[in-house]
mmCIF file of C-alpha atoms and ligand atoms in Angstrom:
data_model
loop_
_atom_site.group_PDB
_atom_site.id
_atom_site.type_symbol
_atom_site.label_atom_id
_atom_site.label_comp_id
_atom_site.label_asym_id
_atom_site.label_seq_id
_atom_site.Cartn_x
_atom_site.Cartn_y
_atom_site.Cartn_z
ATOM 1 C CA UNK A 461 -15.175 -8.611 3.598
ATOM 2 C CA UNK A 462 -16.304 -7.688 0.155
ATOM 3 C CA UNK A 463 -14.847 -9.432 -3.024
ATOM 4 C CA UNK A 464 -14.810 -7.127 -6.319
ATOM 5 C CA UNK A 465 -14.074 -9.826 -9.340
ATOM 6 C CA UNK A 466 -12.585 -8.098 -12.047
ATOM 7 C CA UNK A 467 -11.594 -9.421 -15.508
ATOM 8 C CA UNK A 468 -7.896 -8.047 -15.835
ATOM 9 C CA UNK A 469 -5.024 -5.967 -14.571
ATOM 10 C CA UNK A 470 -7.255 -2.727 -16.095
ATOM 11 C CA UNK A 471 -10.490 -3.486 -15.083
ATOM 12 C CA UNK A 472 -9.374 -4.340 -11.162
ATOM 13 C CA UNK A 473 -7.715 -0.674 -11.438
ATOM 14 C CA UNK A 474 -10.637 1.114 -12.513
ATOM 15 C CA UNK A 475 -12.688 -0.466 -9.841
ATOM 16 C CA UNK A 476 -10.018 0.387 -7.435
ATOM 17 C CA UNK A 477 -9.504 4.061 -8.715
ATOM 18 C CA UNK A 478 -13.564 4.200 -8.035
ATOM 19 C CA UNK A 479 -13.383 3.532 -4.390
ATOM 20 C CA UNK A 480 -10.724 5.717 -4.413
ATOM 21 C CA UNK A 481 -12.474 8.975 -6.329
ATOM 22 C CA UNK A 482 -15.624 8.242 -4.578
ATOM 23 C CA UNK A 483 -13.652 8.512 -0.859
ATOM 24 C CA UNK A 484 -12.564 12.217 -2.147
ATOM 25 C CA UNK A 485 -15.656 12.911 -3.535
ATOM 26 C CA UNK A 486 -17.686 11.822 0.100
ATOM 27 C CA UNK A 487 -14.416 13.909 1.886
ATOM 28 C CA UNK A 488 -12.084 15.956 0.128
ATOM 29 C CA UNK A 489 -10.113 16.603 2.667
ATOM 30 C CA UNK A 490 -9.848 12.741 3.366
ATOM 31 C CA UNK A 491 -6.644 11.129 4.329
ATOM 32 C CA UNK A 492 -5.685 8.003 2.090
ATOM 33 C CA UNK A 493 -3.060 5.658 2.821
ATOM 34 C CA UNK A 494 -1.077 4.780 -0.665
ATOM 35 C CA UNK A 495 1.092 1.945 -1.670
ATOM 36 C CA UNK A 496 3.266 1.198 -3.730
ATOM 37 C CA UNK A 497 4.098 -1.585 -6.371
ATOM 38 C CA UNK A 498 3.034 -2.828 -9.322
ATOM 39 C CA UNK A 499 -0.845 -3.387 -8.007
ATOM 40 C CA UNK A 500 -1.517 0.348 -7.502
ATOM 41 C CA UNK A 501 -0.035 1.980 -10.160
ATOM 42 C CA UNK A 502 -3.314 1.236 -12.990
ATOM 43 C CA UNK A 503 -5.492 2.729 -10.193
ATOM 44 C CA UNK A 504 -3.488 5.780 -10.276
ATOM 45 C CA UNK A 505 -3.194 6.565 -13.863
ATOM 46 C CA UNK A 506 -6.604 6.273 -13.683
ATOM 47 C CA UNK A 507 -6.912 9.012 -10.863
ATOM 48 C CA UNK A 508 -4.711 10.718 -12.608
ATOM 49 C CA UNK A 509 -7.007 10.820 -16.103
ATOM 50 C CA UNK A 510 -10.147 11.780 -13.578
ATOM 51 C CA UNK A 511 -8.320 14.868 -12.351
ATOM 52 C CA UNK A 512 -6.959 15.929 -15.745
ATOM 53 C CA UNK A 513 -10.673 16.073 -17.077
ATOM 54 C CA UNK A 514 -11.373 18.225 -13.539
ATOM 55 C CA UNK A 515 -13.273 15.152 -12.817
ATOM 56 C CA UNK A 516 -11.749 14.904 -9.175
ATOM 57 C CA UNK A 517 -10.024 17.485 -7.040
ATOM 58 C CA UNK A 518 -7.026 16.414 -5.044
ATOM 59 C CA UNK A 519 -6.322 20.016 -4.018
ATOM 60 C CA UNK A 520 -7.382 19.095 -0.240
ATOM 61 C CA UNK A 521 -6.606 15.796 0.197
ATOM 62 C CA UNK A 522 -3.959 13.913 2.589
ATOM 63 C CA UNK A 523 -2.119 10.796 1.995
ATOM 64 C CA UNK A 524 0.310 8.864 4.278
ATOM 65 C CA UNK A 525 1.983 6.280 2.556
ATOM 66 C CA UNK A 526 2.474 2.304 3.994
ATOM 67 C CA UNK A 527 5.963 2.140 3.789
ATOM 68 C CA UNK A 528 9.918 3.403 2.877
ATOM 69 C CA UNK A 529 12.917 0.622 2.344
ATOM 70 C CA UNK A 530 15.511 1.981 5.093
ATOM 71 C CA UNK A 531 18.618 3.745 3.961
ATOM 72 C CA UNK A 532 16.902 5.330 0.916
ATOM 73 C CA UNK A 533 16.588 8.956 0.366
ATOM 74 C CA UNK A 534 13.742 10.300 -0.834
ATOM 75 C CA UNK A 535 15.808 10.901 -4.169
ATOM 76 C CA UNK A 536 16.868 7.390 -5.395
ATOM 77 C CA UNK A 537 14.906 6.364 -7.888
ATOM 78 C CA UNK A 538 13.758 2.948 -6.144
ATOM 79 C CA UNK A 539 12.311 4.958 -2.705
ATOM 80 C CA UNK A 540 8.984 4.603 -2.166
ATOM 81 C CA UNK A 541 8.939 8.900 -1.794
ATOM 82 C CA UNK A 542 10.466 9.040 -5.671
ATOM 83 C CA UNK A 543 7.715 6.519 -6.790
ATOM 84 C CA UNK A 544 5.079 8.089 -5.627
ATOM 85 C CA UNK A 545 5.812 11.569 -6.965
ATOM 86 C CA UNK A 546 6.614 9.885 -9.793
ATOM 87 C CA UNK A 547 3.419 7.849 -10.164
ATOM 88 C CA UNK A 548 0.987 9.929 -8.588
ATOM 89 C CA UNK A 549 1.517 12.953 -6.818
ATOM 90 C CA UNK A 550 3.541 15.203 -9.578
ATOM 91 C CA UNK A 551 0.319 14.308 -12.226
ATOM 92 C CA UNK A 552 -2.371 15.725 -9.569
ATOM 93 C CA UNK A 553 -3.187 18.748 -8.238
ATOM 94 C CA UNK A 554 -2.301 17.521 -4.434
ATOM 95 C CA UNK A 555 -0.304 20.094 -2.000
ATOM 96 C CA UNK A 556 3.428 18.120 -1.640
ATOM 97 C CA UNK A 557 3.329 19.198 1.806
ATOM 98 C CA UNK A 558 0.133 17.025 2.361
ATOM 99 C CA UNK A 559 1.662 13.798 1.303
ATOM 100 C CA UNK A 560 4.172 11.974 3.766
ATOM 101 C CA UNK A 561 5.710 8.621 3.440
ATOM 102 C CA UNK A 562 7.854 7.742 6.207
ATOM 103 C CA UNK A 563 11.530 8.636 5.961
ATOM 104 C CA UNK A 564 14.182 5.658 5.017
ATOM 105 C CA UNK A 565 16.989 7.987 6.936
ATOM 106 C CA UNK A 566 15.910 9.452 9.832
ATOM 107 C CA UNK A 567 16.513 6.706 12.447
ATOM 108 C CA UNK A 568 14.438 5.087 15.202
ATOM 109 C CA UNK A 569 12.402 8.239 16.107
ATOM 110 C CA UNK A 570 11.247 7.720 12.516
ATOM 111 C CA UNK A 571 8.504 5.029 13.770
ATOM 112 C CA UNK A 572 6.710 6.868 16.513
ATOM 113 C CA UNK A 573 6.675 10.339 14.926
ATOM 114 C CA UNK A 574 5.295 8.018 11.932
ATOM 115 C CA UNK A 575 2.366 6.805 14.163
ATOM 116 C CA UNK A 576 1.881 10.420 16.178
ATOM 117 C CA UNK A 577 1.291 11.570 12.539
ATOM 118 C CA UNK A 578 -1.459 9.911 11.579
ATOM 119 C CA UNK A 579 -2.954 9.977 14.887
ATOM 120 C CA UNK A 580 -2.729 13.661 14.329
ATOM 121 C CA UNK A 581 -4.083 13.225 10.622
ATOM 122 C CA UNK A 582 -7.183 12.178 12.507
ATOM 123 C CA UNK A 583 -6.647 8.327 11.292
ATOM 124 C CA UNK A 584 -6.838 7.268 7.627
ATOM 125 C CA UNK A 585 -10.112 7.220 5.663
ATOM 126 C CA UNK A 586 -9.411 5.097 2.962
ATOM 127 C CA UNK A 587 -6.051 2.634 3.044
ATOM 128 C CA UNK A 588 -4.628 1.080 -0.423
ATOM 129 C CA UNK A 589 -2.714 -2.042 0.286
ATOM 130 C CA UNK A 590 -1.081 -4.097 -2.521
ATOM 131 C CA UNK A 591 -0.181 -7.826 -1.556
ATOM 132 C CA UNK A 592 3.080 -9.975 -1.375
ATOM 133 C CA UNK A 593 3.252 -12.987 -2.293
ATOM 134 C CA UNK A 594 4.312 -14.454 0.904
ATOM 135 C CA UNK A 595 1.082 -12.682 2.404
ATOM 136 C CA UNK A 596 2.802 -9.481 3.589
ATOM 137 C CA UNK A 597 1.220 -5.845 4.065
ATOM 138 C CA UNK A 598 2.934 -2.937 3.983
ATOM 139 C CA UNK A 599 5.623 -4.623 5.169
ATOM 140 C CA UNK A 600 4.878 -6.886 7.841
ATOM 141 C CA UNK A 601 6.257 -9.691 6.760
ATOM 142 C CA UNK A 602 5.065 -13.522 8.474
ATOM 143 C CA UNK A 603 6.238 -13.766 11.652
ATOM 144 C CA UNK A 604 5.285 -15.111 14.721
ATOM 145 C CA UNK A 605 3.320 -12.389 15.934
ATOM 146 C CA UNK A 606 1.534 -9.074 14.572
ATOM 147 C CA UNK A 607 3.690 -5.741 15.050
ATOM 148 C CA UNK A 608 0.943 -3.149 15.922
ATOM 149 C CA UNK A 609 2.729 0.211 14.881
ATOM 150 C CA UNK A 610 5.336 1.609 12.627
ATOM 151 C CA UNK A 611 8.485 -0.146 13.055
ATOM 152 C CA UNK A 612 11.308 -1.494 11.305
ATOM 153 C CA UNK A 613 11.122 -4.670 9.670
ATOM 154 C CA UNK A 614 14.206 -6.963 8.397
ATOM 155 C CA UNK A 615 12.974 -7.876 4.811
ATOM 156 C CA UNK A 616 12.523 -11.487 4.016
ATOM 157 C CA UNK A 617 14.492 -12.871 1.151
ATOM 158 C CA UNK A 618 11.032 -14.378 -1.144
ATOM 159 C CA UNK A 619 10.189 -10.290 -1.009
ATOM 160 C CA UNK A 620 13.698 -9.305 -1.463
ATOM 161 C CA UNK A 621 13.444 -11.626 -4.584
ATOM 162 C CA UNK A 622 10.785 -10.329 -5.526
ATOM 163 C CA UNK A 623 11.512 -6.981 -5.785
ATOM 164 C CA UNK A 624 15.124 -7.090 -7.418
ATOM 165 C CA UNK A 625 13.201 -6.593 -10.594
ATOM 166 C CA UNK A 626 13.405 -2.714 -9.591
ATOM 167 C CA UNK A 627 17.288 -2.845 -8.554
ATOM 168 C CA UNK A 628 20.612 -3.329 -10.737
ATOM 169 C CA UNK A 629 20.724 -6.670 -8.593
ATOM 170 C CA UNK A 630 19.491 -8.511 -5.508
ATOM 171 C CA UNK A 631 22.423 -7.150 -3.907
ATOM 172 C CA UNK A 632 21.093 -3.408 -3.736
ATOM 173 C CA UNK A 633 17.941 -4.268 -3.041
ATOM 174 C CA UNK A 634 17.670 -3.239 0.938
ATOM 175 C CA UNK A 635 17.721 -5.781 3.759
ATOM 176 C CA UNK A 636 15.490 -3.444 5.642
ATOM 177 C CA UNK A 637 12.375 -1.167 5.771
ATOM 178 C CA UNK A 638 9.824 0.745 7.729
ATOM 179 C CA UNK A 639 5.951 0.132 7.416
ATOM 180 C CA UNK A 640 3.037 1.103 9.264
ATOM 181 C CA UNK A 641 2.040 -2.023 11.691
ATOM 182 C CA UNK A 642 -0.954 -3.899 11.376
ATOM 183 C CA UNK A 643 -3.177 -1.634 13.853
ATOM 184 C CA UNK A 644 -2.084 1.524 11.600
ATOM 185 C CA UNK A 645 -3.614 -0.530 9.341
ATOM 186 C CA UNK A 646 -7.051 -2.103 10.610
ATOM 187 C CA UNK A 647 -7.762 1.294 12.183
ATOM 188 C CA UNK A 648 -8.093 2.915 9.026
ATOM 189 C CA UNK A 649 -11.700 3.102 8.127
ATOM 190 C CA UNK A 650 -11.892 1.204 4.956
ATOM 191 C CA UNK A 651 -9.115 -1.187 3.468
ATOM 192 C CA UNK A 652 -9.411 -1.846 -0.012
ATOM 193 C CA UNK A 653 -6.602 -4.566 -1.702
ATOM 194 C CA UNK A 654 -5.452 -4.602 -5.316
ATOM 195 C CA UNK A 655 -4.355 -7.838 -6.227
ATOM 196 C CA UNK A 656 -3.332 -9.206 -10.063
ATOM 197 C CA UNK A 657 -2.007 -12.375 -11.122
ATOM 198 C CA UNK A 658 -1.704 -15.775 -10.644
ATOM 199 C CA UNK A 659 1.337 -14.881 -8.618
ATOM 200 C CA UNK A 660 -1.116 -14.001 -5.653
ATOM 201 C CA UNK A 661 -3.872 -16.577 -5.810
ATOM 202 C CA UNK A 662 -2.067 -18.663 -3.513
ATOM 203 C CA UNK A 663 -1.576 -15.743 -0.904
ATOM 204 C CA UNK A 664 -5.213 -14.697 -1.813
ATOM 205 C CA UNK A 665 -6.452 -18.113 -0.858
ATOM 206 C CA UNK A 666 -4.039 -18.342 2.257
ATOM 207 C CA UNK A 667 -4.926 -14.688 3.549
ATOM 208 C CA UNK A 668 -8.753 -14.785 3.262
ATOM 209 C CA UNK A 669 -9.684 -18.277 3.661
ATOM 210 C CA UNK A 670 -7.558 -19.718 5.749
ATOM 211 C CA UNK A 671 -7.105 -18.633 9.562
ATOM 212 C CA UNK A 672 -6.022 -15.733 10.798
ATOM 213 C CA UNK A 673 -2.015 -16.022 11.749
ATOM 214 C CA UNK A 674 1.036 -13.045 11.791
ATOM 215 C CA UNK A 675 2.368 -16.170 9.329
ATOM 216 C CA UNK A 676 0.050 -14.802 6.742
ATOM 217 C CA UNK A 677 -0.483 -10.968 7.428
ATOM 218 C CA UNK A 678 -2.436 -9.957 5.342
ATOM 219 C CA UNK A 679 -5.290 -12.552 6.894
ATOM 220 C CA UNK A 680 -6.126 -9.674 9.947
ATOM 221 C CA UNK A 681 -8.262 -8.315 7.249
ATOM 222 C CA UNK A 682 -10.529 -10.806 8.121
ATOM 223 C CA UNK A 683 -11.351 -8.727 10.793
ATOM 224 C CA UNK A 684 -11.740 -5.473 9.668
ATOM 225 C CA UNK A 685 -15.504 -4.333 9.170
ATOM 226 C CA UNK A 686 -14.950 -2.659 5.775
ATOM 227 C CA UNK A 687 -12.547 -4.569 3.638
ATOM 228 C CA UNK A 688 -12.698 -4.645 -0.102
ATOM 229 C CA UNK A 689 -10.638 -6.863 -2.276
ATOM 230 C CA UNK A 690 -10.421 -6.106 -5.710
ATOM 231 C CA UNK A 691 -8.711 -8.782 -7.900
ATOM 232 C CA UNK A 692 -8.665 -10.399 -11.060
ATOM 233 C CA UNK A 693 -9.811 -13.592 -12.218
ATOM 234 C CA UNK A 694 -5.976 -14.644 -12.025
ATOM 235 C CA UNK A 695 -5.641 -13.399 -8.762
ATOM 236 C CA UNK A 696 -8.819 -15.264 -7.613
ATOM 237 C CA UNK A 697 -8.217 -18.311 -9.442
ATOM 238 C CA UNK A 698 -7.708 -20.891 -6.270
ATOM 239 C CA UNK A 699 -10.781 -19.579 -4.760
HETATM 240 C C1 F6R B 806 4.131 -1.384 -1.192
HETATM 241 C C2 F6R B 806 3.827 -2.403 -0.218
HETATM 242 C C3 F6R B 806 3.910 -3.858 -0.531
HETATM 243 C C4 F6R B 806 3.317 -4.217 -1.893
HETATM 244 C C5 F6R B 806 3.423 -5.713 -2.146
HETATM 245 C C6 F6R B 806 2.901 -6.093 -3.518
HETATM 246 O O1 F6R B 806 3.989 -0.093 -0.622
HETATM 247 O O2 F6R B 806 3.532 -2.065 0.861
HETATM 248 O O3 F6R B 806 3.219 -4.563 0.474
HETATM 249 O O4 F6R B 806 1.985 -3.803 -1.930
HETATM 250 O O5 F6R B 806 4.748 -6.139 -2.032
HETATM 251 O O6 F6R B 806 3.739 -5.535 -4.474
HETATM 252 P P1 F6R B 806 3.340 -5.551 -6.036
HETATM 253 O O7 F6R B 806 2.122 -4.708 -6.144
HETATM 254 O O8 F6R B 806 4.527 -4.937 -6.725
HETATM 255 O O9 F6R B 806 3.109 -6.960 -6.395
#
């Protein structure tokens, strides 16, 4: 595990959006894995600035996003599909039909022709993950063991809370989602991890020094040979 201690909100995204530019400059026909949430979003304006200037060339590149809150269409403005149009892909020169985010409507079949997808992708080169405050990924939220691939996940209520911000009121925010499991995940070939704010020291501190345990999800990135977390000084303030 590598640690990349950034100043602020801005600096941790441009050393994100680095990573990021430098994986589609190595491949351009890589497959990332995008999030979505506050953390990311710096790291793609900045993308977004690089390709505007011709800098970077998304014309070949795949993504598959981490996650979709169930019962959401693609449409409403609080899906993960309409925030990542609307914070990435409509700004860049990538082919729609190369991006996929799993669906919020299509069912149970949804997970495994999730998983059979990015097998099919070849596997993810590069996979952005944000982090919750209770430790989630994606959204595997603790529990008492890991879930491996996509499946659906009953939200818990500190990430329900924490995400009302985006809905009317806690009541529309969903009770459920689907996310890519932990072995989606740790098979991608590098992780990197935006984190900001004192809100996530504690889960920083919990995840990455403490022991590994589906209680605190994201701490399987102990394992994975090329993890980078990128966070600010807030962020890494209890460490
Ligand atoms: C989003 C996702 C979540 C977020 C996490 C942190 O696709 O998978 O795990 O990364 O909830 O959210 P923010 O960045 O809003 O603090």
């Amino acid at each position: 595990m590598r640690i990349i201690r950034a100043k602020d909100y801005d600096a941790m995204s441009a050393a994100a959006a680095r990573l990021i530019a430098a994986q589609i400059l190595l491949k351009p026909d890589c497959v990332l894995g995008l999030a979505t949430g506050s953390s990311p979003v710096g790291a793609y304006q900045n993308l977004i600035a690089w390709n505007k200037t011709g800098a970077l060339d998304f014309s070949a590149v795949r993504s598959v996003n981490l996650d979709e809150y169930a019962g959401l269409t693609p449409d409403h403005d609080q899906s993960y599909a309409y925030f990542m149009r609307h914070n990435l892909f409509n700004h860049v020169n990538i082919d729609l039909k190369n991006t996929n985010v799993p669906s919020g409507i299509s069912g149970d079949g949804e997970c495994q022709r999730y998983d059979k997808l990015i097998a099919d992708l070849g596997g993810i080169d590069l996979q952005l993950l944000g982090l919750g405050v209770n430790g989630h990924i994606g959204f595997n939220e603790p529990d008492d063991h890991f879930s491996l691939g996509t499946h659906k996940v009953t939200l818990t209520e500190s990430t329900r809370q924490a995400n009302k911000r985006f809905f009317p009121s806690l009541d529309e925010v969903p009770t459920h989602a689907y996310t890519m499991g932990v072995r989606d995940i740790l098979q991608a070939r590098r992780v990197v991890m935006v984190a900001s704010g004192t809100s996530k020291a504690q889960a920083i501190k919990d995840a990455f020094f403490g022991p590994v345990t589906p209680q605190v999800p994201a701490s399987i990135l102990q394992y994975h040979p090329d993890f980078v977390l990128v966070a600010d000084e807030e962020a890494l303030s209890l460490i």
